[in-house]
Amino acid sequence: RRSPSSLAQTSRTGCHGRLLLSRGCVCESDLCAAPGPVAGADRSCSDLRQFYTGKGFTSERVPQTEISGEHLRMCPQGPTCCTSTMEEDLAGLSTKETEGLIREAGRSLQAVFNGLHRSFDMYFTELHGRSERSLQEVLSPLGPLYSQNSRLYGDLYTDLRQYYRGSALNLDENLSEFWSRLLERTFKASAPTDVSLSEDYLECVAKQQETLRPFGDVPRDMKAKVIRAFVTARSFVQGLLVSADVVRKVSQVSLSPECERALMKLLYCPHCRGVASAKPCSSYCANVMKGCLANQADLNPEWQNLIDTMIQVASSFSTEPSLDVVLSSIPVRIYEAVHYLQENMDAFTAKVYQTCGMPGEPGTGSPTPHEQKKKSGSLTASEYKPSPTAGLRLEMQVHISKLREMRQYWIQLSLALCGKLAPGGNSQDKCWNGITKARYLPEVMGDGLANQINNPEVELDITKPDMTIRQQIMQLKIMSNRLKNALDGNDVDFQDASDDISGSGSGMCVGGQCPRSRPGLYAYSPDNNRVRGAAAFQTGFCSLLLLLPVTLLLLLQR
């Protein structure tokens, strides 16, 4: 058997009428015959036959002994046991196997994001439900003001739930409407029974909610905290779903024909050239994978930006006033507001009479506002303050840090695939370098499409990026901006077009329509207490974060 170097030194006559090229001989005239046994060669192809059939192909395609290799299009030319058909079969297999590993890694990452979404959704839904269920216990001392208006309170929770699920509700407007309707009902309940209050008069009363502030600071404070809590919660679950969807779509992008040739040369040409024991050089594999996954690596900047922003949002849930405290305190805040109004009803009524006029002469057989207030009971809001959740902030910080390990997923993927497809290529002088068993000399390329201009293994047109991946980069950027708006207390769905603020919205508005007003949110004094029962969520939620990098590491190194 002759080595590739001896073949390269063969004279034109030695090529038997073929034109000499650096990697073998090609036909110069019609005198060339089909590939046949190499003269004087008797190396059996039994090892390759066993390998080839083990991959699911038929043994009839494998020659009995080595043949001349001028027909090879992807592997270095020279004596070989691979026919053109076998080379094509193995090239297709190399692509299929690599794409399978990419999709398997993607499915694993998707599963983690989906698991985080389910865990957080269960936690948030339970907080919401627990708060709603406590309405009766907290507000029942209000007597008929609660029992006769239970639907008003229930509608508030329905609106909050629908917003979290993606409905195009303006929370600022909905909360303002709630307080206006509650003011109507409270004022009507305190009025003498023989005084008729028309709908127009009650509407006038409701309009005093903003100017006279009959409920004190509670509506303004509660609105700011509730909107911030629901905006960040909805954006966070959207971020988890968008991340999983980006992974799914990018993992399904097919590898290019240029990548297929490079993968064949990397993985199966050693078998065709009779050096199956030679493992691909690590630097050689790195260049092949960086070329094949050049477009995927371009996700990295926006991917890291999104992961970092999601970590910020998740951390904000334990920042006072924490998410659990805000939701669990809603009934208490409503009670405090009504209690405040009842204590100051006389002064408020006098101001209403000045603005809206006298509805009629008060009777003498009804209780005064002061007496009505006493009948509501002597409950103090502190009795229903939620208890603190021990260690929430610290535990979230510790486990969320694990999510940071996935920041470089798209640029680490190429090296992880090399560890799976071509392990053991660290012996730099005895590894497969794409031509023979020797050192691989070219330098390793950087990450991303622009850095592949001089990639010696994968020919790429850096001016033609993959459009599917470019679209997903834009989705990452949009989602990051949405989360940053949430951190600032603004829902991008409610940005007013007149302000010349661009935003794509959440994509979850009903019928594509979103209300056109933007709630401005401000920080208020924190609530120092926390809710019971969040420890179970924290354990499950943080455990999933902990498993995220471990799962992928085991998958790719299995």
Coordinates of C-alpha atoms in Angstrom, one line a residue:
R1 CA 0.0 0.0 0.0
R2 CA 1.3 3.4 -0.9
S3 CA 1.0 6.4 1.4
P4 CA -0.7 9.7 0.4
S5 CA 2.8 11.3 0.2
S6 CA 4.0 8.7 -2.3
L7 CA 0.9 9.1 -4.3
A8 CA 1.5 12.9 -4.5
Q9 CA 5.0 12.2 -5.9
T10 CA 3.7 9.8 -8.6
S11 CA 4.6 11.0 -12.1
R12 CA 2.1 11.7 -14.9
T13 CA 2.9 8.2 -16.3
G14 CA 2.4 6.7 -12.8
C15 CA -1.1 8.1 -13.0
H16 CA -1.7 5.9 -16.1
G17 CA -3.1 8.6 -18.3
R18 CA -4.6 10.7 -15.4
L19 CA -3.8 14.3 -14.5
L20 CA -1.9 14.5 -11.2
L21 CA -3.5 16.7 -8.5
S22 CA -2.2 17.3 -5.0
R23 CA -4.6 14.8 -3.4
G24 CA -4.6 12.0 -6.1
C25 CA -5.3 11.5 -9.8
V26 CA -8.3 12.5 -11.8
C27 CA -9.2 11.5 -15.3
E28 CA -7.6 13.4 -18.1
S29 CA -9.2 11.5 -21.0
D30 CA -11.8 8.9 -21.8
L31 CA -9.2 6.2 -21.2
C32 CA -10.0 6.2 -17.5
A33 CA -11.8 3.2 -16.2
A34 CA -14.2 2.9 -13.2
P35 CA -12.5 2.5 -9.9
G36 CA -11.1 -1.0 -9.4
P37 CA -8.8 -2.9 -7.2
V38 CA -5.5 -1.3 -6.6
A39 CA -2.7 -3.2 -8.4
G40 CA -0.9 -5.4 -6.0
A41 CA -3.2 -4.5 -3.1
D42 CA -4.8 -7.2 -1.1
R43 CA -6.0 -5.3 2.0
S44 CA -9.4 -6.7 2.9
C45 CA -12.4 -4.4 3.5
S46 CA -13.9 -6.6 6.1
D47 CA -13.5 -4.1 8.9
L48 CA -15.2 -1.4 7.0
R49 CA -17.9 -3.8 5.9
Q50 CA -18.7 -4.6 9.5
F51 CA -18.7 -0.9 10.4
Y52 CA -20.8 0.1 7.4
T53 CA -23.4 -2.6 7.9
G54 CA -23.5 -1.6 11.6
K55 CA -24.7 1.8 10.5
G56 CA -27.6 0.2 8.8
F57 CA -26.4 0.0 5.2
T58 CA -26.2 -3.1 3.0
S59 CA -22.9 -5.0 2.7
E60 CA -23.3 -5.5 -1.1
R61 CA -22.0 -1.9 -1.6
V62 CA -18.7 -2.7 0.1
P63 CA -15.8 -3.9 -2.2
Q64 CA -13.9 -7.0 -1.1
T65 CA -10.5 -5.3 -1.2
E66 CA -9.2 -1.8 -1.5
I67 CA -9.9 0.1 -4.7
S68 CA -8.3 3.2 -6.2
G69 CA -9.8 6.4 -4.7
E70 CA -9.9 9.0 -7.4
H71 CA -13.7 8.9 -7.3
L72 CA -13.8 10.3 -3.7
R73 CA -15.3 13.8 -3.6
M74 CA -15.1 14.5 0.1
C75 CA -12.3 12.3 1.5
P76 CA -8.7 12.5 0.5
Q77 CA -8.1 10.5 -2.6
G78 CA -6.0 7.3 -2.4
P79 CA -6.5 3.6 -1.8
T80 CA -9.9 3.1 -0.1
C81 CA -12.7 0.7 0.7
C82 CA -15.3 3.4 0.1
T83 CA -17.2 3.7 -3.2
S84 CA -18.9 6.9 -4.2
T85 CA -22.2 5.6 -3.0
M86 CA -20.7 4.6 0.4
E87 CA -19.2 8.1 0.7
E88 CA -22.6 9.7 0.1
D89 CA -24.3 7.4 2.5
L90 CA -21.8 8.1 5.3
A91 CA -21.9 11.9 4.5
G92 CA -25.7 11.9 5.0
L93 CA -25.3 9.8 8.1
S94 CA -22.8 12.3 9.6
T95 CA -25.2 15.1 9.1
K96 CA -28.2 13.2 10.4
E97 CA -26.3 12.2 13.6
T98 CA -25.0 15.7 14.2
E99 CA -28.4 17.2 13.7
G100 CA -29.9 14.6 16.0
L101 CA -27.5 15.6 18.8
I102 CA -28.2 19.3 18.3
R103 CA -32.0 18.6 18.5
E104 CA -31.5 16.3 21.5
A105 CA -29.6 19.0 23.3
G106 CA -32.3 21.5 22.3
R107 CA -35.1 19.3 23.6
S108 CA -33.3 19.0 26.9
L109 CA -33.0 22.7 27.2
Q110 CA -36.6 23.2 26.1
A111 CA -37.7 20.8 28.8
V112 CA -35.9 22.8 31.5
F113 CA -37.5 26.1 30.3
N114 CA -40.9 24.5 30.1
G115 CA -40.4 23.0 33.6
L116 CA -39.5 26.4 35.0
H117 CA -42.6 27.9 33.3
R118 CA -44.9 25.2 34.8
S119 CA -43.3 25.6 38.2
F120 CA -43.6 29.3 38.3
D121 CA -47.1 29.3 36.8
M122 CA -48.3 26.9 39.5
Y123 CA -46.7 29.0 42.2
F124 CA -48.2 32.3 40.9
T125 CA -51.6 30.7 40.3
E126 CA -51.6 29.4 43.8
L127 CA -50.7 32.8 45.3
H128 CA -53.5 34.4 43.2
G129 CA -56.0 31.7 44.3
R130 CA -55.0 31.9 47.9
S131 CA -55.4 35.6 47.9
E132 CA -58.8 35.4 46.3
R133 CA -60.0 32.7 48.8
S134 CA -59.0 34.9 51.7
L135 CA -61.4 37.7 50.5
Q136 CA -64.3 36.4 52.5
E137 CA -62.3 36.0 55.7
V138 CA -60.8 39.5 55.5
L139 CA -63.8 41.4 54.2
S140 CA -66.7 39.7 55.9
P141 CA -66.5 42.2 58.8
L142 CA -67.7 44.8 56.3
G143 CA -71.1 43.1 56.4
P144 CA -73.5 43.8 53.5
L145 CA -70.8 46.0 51.9
Y146 CA -69.0 42.7 51.2
S147 CA -71.8 40.2 50.9
Q148 CA -73.9 42.3 48.5
N149 CA -70.9 43.2 46.4
S150 CA -68.9 40.0 46.2
R151 CA -69.1 40.0 42.4
L152 CA -67.2 43.3 42.3
Y153 CA -64.3 41.8 44.3
G154 CA -64.4 38.6 42.3
D155 CA -64.3 40.6 39.0
L156 CA -61.1 42.3 40.1
Y157 CA -59.4 38.9 40.6
T158 CA -60.8 37.7 37.3
D159 CA -59.3 40.7 35.5
L160 CA -55.9 40.1 37.2
R161 CA -56.0 36.4 36.2
Q162 CA -56.9 37.2 32.6
Y163 CA -54.1 39.8 32.4
Y164 CA -51.5 37.3 33.6
R165 CA -52.8 34.8 31.0
G166 CA -52.2 37.3 28.3
S167 CA -55.4 39.2 27.8
A168 CA -55.2 42.8 26.5
L169 CA -56.3 44.4 29.7
N170 CA -55.1 47.8 30.9
L171 CA -54.5 47.1 34.6
D172 CA -54.2 50.8 35.4
E173 CA -57.7 51.5 34.0
N174 CA -59.2 48.3 35.5
L175 CA -57.9 49.1 39.0
S176 CA -59.1 52.7 38.7
E177 CA -62.5 51.4 37.7
F178 CA -62.6 49.0 40.6
W179 CA -62.0 51.8 43.1
S180 CA -64.6 54.0 41.5
R181 CA -67.2 51.3 41.7
L182 CA -66.2 50.4 45.3
L183 CA -66.6 54.1 46.2
E184 CA -70.1 54.1 44.7
R185 CA -71.1 51.1 46.7
T186 CA -69.6 52.3 49.9
F187 CA -71.2 55.7 49.6
K188 CA -74.6 54.2 48.8
A189 CA -74.4 51.8 51.7
S190 CA -73.7 54.7 54.1
A191 CA -76.5 56.9 52.8
P192 CA -79.8 57.1 54.7
T193 CA -82.3 54.6 53.3
D194 CA -84.9 57.2 52.4
V195 CA -82.5 59.1 50.2
S196 CA -82.6 58.2 46.5
L197 CA -79.2 58.2 44.8
S198 CA -79.5 58.3 41.0
E199 CA -77.0 56.6 38.7
D200 CA -75.9 60.0 37.5
Y201 CA -75.3 61.1 41.1
L202 CA -73.3 58.0 42.0
E203 CA -71.3 58.5 38.8
C204 CA -70.5 62.0 40.1
V205 CA -69.5 60.5 43.4
A206 CA -67.2 58.0 41.7
K207 CA -65.4 60.8 39.8
Q208 CA -64.3 62.2 43.2
Q209 CA -62.0 59.1 43.7
E210 CA -59.0 60.8 42.1
T211 CA -59.4 64.3 43.5
L212 CA -60.8 63.7 47.0
R213 CA -58.9 60.5 47.6
P214 CA -61.6 59.0 49.9
F215 CA -59.6 55.8 50.4
G216 CA -56.4 57.5 51.4
D217 CA -53.2 56.4 49.8
V218 CA -54.2 52.8 49.5
P219 CA -55.5 52.8 45.8
R220 CA -52.4 54.6 44.5
D221 CA -50.0 52.4 46.5
M222 CA -51.7 49.1 45.8
K223 CA -52.1 49.9 42.1
A224 CA -48.4 50.6 41.7
K225 CA -47.4 47.4 43.5
V226 CA -50.0 45.1 41.8
I227 CA -49.3 46.4 38.3
R228 CA -45.6 45.9 38.8
A229 CA -46.1 42.4 40.2
F230 CA -48.3 41.3 37.4
V231 CA -46.3 43.0 34.6
T232 CA -43.1 41.3 35.8
A233 CA -44.8 37.9 36.4
R234 CA -46.4 37.9 32.9
S235 CA -43.2 39.0 31.2
F236 CA -41.2 36.4 33.1
V237 CA -43.4 33.5 31.9
Q238 CA -43.4 34.9 28.4
G239 CA -39.6 35.0 28.6
L240 CA -39.4 31.4 29.6
L241 CA -41.8 30.4 26.7
V242 CA -40.0 32.5 24.2
S243 CA -36.6 31.1 25.2
A244 CA -37.9 27.5 24.8
D245 CA -39.4 28.4 21.4
V246 CA -36.2 30.0 20.2
V247 CA -34.3 26.8 21.2
R248 CA -36.8 24.6 19.4
K249 CA -36.8 26.6 16.1
V250 CA -33.0 27.0 16.0
S251 CA -32.3 23.4 16.9
Q252 CA -34.4 22.4 13.8
V253 CA -32.3 24.4 11.4
S254 CA -30.8 22.0 8.8
L255 CA -27.0 21.9 8.4
S256 CA -25.7 23.2 5.1
P257 CA -24.2 21.0 2.2
E258 CA -20.8 22.6 3.0
C259 CA -21.2 21.4 6.6
E260 CA -22.1 17.9 5.4
R261 CA -18.9 17.6 3.5
A262 CA -16.9 18.8 6.4
L263 CA -18.6 16.5 8.8
M264 CA -18.0 13.5 6.5
K265 CA -14.4 14.4 6.3
L266 CA -14.2 14.8 10.0
L267 CA -16.1 11.7 11.1
Y268 CA -16.0 9.0 8.5
C269 CA -13.1 9.7 6.1
P270 CA -10.7 8.0 8.6
H271 CA -12.7 4.8 8.0
C272 CA -12.6 5.2 4.2
R273 CA -8.8 5.9 4.4
G274 CA -8.1 2.9 6.6
V275 CA -7.2 4.8 9.8
A276 CA -10.4 4.2 11.7
S277 CA -8.4 4.2 15.0
A278 CA -7.3 7.8 14.5
K279 CA -9.5 10.2 16.4
P280 CA -10.2 13.7 14.9
C281 CA -7.8 16.4 16.3
S282 CA -9.6 18.6 18.8
S283 CA -8.7 21.8 17.0
Y284 CA -9.8 20.3 13.7
C285 CA -13.2 19.3 15.1
A286 CA -13.6 22.8 16.7
N287 CA -13.1 24.5 13.3
V288 CA -15.6 22.1 11.6
M289 CA -18.3 22.7 14.3
K290 CA -17.7 26.5 14.5
G291 CA -18.2 26.6 10.8
C292 CA -21.3 24.4 10.9
L293 CA -22.8 26.3 13.8
A294 CA -21.6 29.8 12.8
N295 CA -25.2 31.2 12.5
Q296 CA -26.3 29.6 15.8
A297 CA -23.3 31.2 17.6
D298 CA -24.6 34.6 16.4
L299 CA -27.5 34.1 18.9
N300 CA -25.0 34.5 21.8
P301 CA -25.1 38.2 22.5
E302 CA -28.9 38.5 22.5
W303 CA -29.2 35.2 24.3
Q304 CA -26.9 36.3 27.1
N305 CA -28.8 39.6 27.3
L306 CA -32.1 37.8 27.7
I307 CA -30.8 35.3 30.3
D308 CA -29.3 38.2 32.3
T309 CA -32.6 40.2 32.2
M310 CA -34.6 37.1 33.2
I311 CA -32.4 36.7 36.2
Q312 CA -33.0 40.3 37.1
V313 CA -36.7 39.9 36.9
A314 CA -36.6 36.6 38.9
S315 CA -34.5 38.4 41.5
S316 CA -37.1 41.2 41.7
F317 CA -39.7 38.7 42.9
S318 CA -38.0 38.5 46.3
T319 CA -37.2 42.2 46.5
E320 CA -39.5 44.0 49.0
P321 CA -42.4 44.3 48.5
S322 CA -42.0 40.7 47.3
L323 CA -44.4 39.1 44.9
D324 CA -46.0 36.9 47.5
V325 CA -46.6 39.8 49.8
V326 CA -48.2 42.0 47.1
L327 CA -50.7 39.3 46.0
S328 CA -51.6 38.1 49.5
S329 CA -52.1 41.7 50.7
I330 CA -54.8 42.6 48.2
P331 CA -57.8 41.8 50.5
V332 CA -56.1 43.5 53.4
R333 CA -55.4 46.7 51.4
I334 CA -59.1 46.7 50.2
Y335 CA -60.2 46.4 53.8
E336 CA -57.9 49.2 54.9
A337 CA -59.2 51.5 52.2
V338 CA -62.9 50.9 53.1
H339 CA -62.1 51.3 56.8
Y340 CA -60.4 54.6 56.1
L341 CA -63.4 55.9 54.1
Q342 CA -65.9 54.8 56.8
E343 CA -63.9 56.7 59.4
N344 CA -63.9 59.8 57.3
M345 CA -67.3 59.5 55.6
D346 CA -68.7 62.6 57.2
A347 CA -66.0 64.8 55.8
F348 CA -66.1 63.1 52.4
T349 CA -69.9 63.4 52.2
A350 CA -69.7 67.1 52.9
K351 CA -67.2 67.5 50.0
V352 CA -69.4 65.4 47.7
Y353 CA -72.4 67.6 48.5
Q354 CA -70.3 70.7 47.6
T355 CA -69.4 69.1 44.2
C356 CA -72.3 67.0 43.2
G357 CA -75.1 68.8 45.1
M358 CA -77.6 67.5 47.7
P359 CA -79.2 64.2 46.8
G360 CA -82.1 64.8 49.2
E361 CA -82.8 65.5 52.8
P362 CA -81.3 62.8 55.1
G363 CA -83.8 60.8 57.1
T364 CA -83.7 60.0 60.8
G365 CA -84.4 56.3 60.8
S366 CA -81.1 55.2 59.2
P367 CA -77.8 54.8 60.9
T368 CA -75.3 57.6 60.4
P369 CA -72.0 56.8 58.5
H370 CA -70.3 56.6 61.9
E371 CA -72.7 54.0 63.2
Q372 CA -72.5 52.1 59.9
K373 CA -68.7 52.0 60.3
K374 CA -69.0 50.5 63.8
K375 CA -71.2 47.8 62.6
S376 CA -68.5 46.7 60.2
G377 CA -66.6 45.4 63.1
S378 CA -63.3 46.3 64.9
L379 CA -61.0 44.2 62.7
T380 CA -57.5 45.6 62.2
A381 CA -55.7 44.9 59.0
S382 CA -52.6 43.7 60.9
E383 CA -54.5 40.6 61.9
Y384 CA -54.2 39.5 58.2
K385 CA -50.7 40.6 57.4
P386 CA -49.0 37.7 55.6
S387 CA -46.2 36.0 57.5
P388 CA -42.6 36.2 56.1
T389 CA -41.1 33.6 53.8
A390 CA -37.8 32.7 55.4
G391 CA -34.7 32.8 53.2
L392 CA -36.6 33.6 49.9
R393 CA -34.1 36.2 48.7
L394 CA -31.0 34.2 49.5
E395 CA -32.4 30.9 48.2
M396 CA -33.5 32.6 44.9
Q397 CA -30.1 34.2 44.4
V398 CA -28.2 31.0 45.0
H399 CA -30.2 28.9 42.6
I400 CA -30.8 31.6 40.0
S401 CA -27.0 31.8 39.6
K402 CA -27.2 28.3 38.1
L403 CA -29.1 29.8 35.2
R404 CA -26.1 31.9 34.4
E405 CA -24.2 28.8 33.4
M406 CA -26.5 28.6 30.3
R407 CA -25.5 32.1 29.1
Q408 CA -23.0 30.7 26.7
Y409 CA -25.0 27.8 25.5
W410 CA -24.8 28.7 21.8
I411 CA -21.1 29.1 21.7
Q412 CA -20.4 26.1 24.0
L413 CA -22.6 23.9 21.8
S414 CA -19.8 23.3 19.2
L415 CA -17.3 22.2 21.7
A416 CA -19.9 20.0 23.5
L417 CA -20.7 18.3 20.2
C418 CA -17.0 17.6 19.6
G419 CA -16.8 16.0 23.0
K420 CA -19.7 13.7 21.9
L421 CA -18.9 13.1 18.2
A422 CA -15.1 13.1 18.3
P423 CA -13.8 12.2 21.8
G424 CA -10.2 11.4 22.5
G425 CA -8.6 13.6 19.9
N426 CA -6.2 15.3 22.3
S427 CA -3.1 13.5 21.1
Q428 CA -2.0 16.3 18.8
D429 CA 0.6 14.3 16.8
K430 CA -1.4 11.1 16.3
C431 CA -4.9 12.5 15.5
W432 CA -6.9 12.7 12.2
N433 CA -6.3 16.1 10.7
G434 CA -8.6 15.7 7.7
I435 CA -5.9 14.3 5.4
T436 CA -3.8 11.9 7.5
K437 CA -2.8 10.9 11.0
A438 CA -0.8 13.9 12.1
R439 CA -0.8 17.3 13.8
Y440 CA -3.5 19.8 12.8
L441 CA -1.8 23.1 12.1
P442 CA -4.5 25.7 11.3
E443 CA -5.6 28.0 14.1
V444 CA -9.0 27.7 15.6
M445 CA -11.6 30.2 14.4
G446 CA -13.6 32.5 16.5
D447 CA -17.4 32.1 17.1
G448 CA -20.1 33.5 14.8
L449 CA -20.5 33.9 11.0
A450 CA -18.2 36.8 10.5
N451 CA -15.3 34.9 12.1
Q452 CA -15.5 32.1 9.6
I453 CA -14.2 34.0 6.6
N454 CA -10.9 32.1 6.8
N455 CA -12.2 28.8 8.1
P456 CA -10.2 26.1 6.3
E457 CA -12.8 23.4 6.9
V458 CA -16.2 24.8 6.1
E459 CA -16.7 27.2 3.2
L460 CA -19.3 29.8 4.1
D461 CA -20.6 33.0 2.5
I462 CA -20.6 35.3 5.5
T463 CA -22.8 37.8 3.6
K464 CA -25.7 35.3 3.6
P465 CA -26.8 34.6 7.2
D466 CA -29.5 32.1 7.9
M467 CA -32.8 34.0 8.0
T468 CA -34.6 31.7 10.4
I469 CA -31.9 32.3 13.0
R470 CA -31.9 36.0 12.3
Q471 CA -35.6 36.1 13.0
Q472 CA -35.0 34.3 16.3
I473 CA -32.3 36.8 17.2
M474 CA -34.9 39.5 16.8
Q475 CA -37.3 37.6 19.0
L476 CA -34.7 37.5 21.7
K477 CA -34.1 41.2 21.4
I478 CA -37.8 42.0 21.6
M479 CA -38.3 39.8 24.6
S480 CA -35.3 41.4 26.4
N481 CA -36.8 44.8 25.8
R482 CA -40.1 43.6 27.1
L483 CA -38.5 42.3 30.3
K484 CA -36.5 45.5 30.8
N485 CA -39.8 47.5 30.5
A486 CA -41.3 45.2 33.1
L487 CA -38.4 45.9 35.5
D488 CA -39.1 49.6 35.0
G489 CA -42.7 49.0 35.8
N490 CA -44.0 49.5 32.3
D491 CA -45.9 47.0 30.1
V492 CA -44.7 47.4 26.5
D493 CA -48.2 46.3 25.4
F494 CA -49.6 49.5 26.8
Q495 CA -47.1 52.0 25.3
D496 CA -48.9 55.0 23.8
A497 CA -48.0 55.3 20.1
S498 CA -48.2 59.1 20.5
D499 CA -45.1 59.0 22.7
D500 CA -43.1 57.6 19.7
I501 CA -42.0 54.6 21.8
S502 CA -41.5 51.6 19.6
G503 CA -42.4 48.1 20.9
S504 CA -43.7 44.9 19.5
G505 CA -46.1 44.1 22.4
S506 CA -46.3 40.7 24.0
G507 CA -48.0 39.0 21.1
M508 CA -50.7 37.9 23.6
C509 CA -53.3 40.7 23.1
V510 CA -56.8 39.5 22.3
G511 CA -57.5 40.1 18.6
G512 CA -54.3 41.9 18.2
Q513 CA -55.7 44.9 20.1
C514 CA -54.1 46.4 23.2
P515 CA -55.4 49.4 25.2
R516 CA -53.5 52.5 24.4
S517 CA -52.4 54.0 27.7
R518 CA -49.3 53.5 29.7
P519 CA -49.3 53.1 33.5
G520 CA -46.6 55.0 35.2
L521 CA -45.3 53.1 38.2
Y522 CA -43.3 54.4 41.1
A523 CA -41.6 52.9 44.1
Y524 CA -43.4 53.0 47.4
S525 CA -42.5 52.1 50.9
P526 CA -41.9 48.3 51.1
D527 CA -44.2 46.0 53.0
N528 CA -42.0 44.2 55.6
N529 CA -44.1 41.1 55.9
R530 CA -44.4 38.0 53.7
V531 CA -46.7 35.2 52.9
R532 CA -46.8 31.7 54.2
G533 CA -46.4 28.6 52.1
A534 CA -44.0 29.7 49.3
A535 CA -41.2 27.4 50.5
A536 CA -42.5 24.5 48.5
F537 CA -42.4 26.5 45.3
Q538 CA -38.9 27.8 46.0
T539 CA -37.5 24.3 46.4
G540 CA -39.0 23.0 43.2
F541 CA -38.3 26.2 41.2
C542 CA -34.7 26.4 42.3
S543 CA -34.1 22.7 41.9
L544 CA -35.1 23.0 38.2
L545 CA -32.6 25.9 37.8
L546 CA -29.9 23.7 39.5
L547 CA -30.6 20.8 37.1
L548 CA -30.4 23.0 33.9
P549 CA -26.7 22.9 33.3
V550 CA -26.3 19.4 34.8
T551 CA -28.8 17.9 32.4
L552 CA -27.2 19.3 29.3
L553 CA -23.7 18.4 30.4
L554 CA -24.7 14.8 31.0
L555 CA -26.6 14.7 27.7
L556 CA -23.7 16.0 25.6
Q557 CA -21.0 14.0 27.3
R558 CA -23.0 10.7 27.5

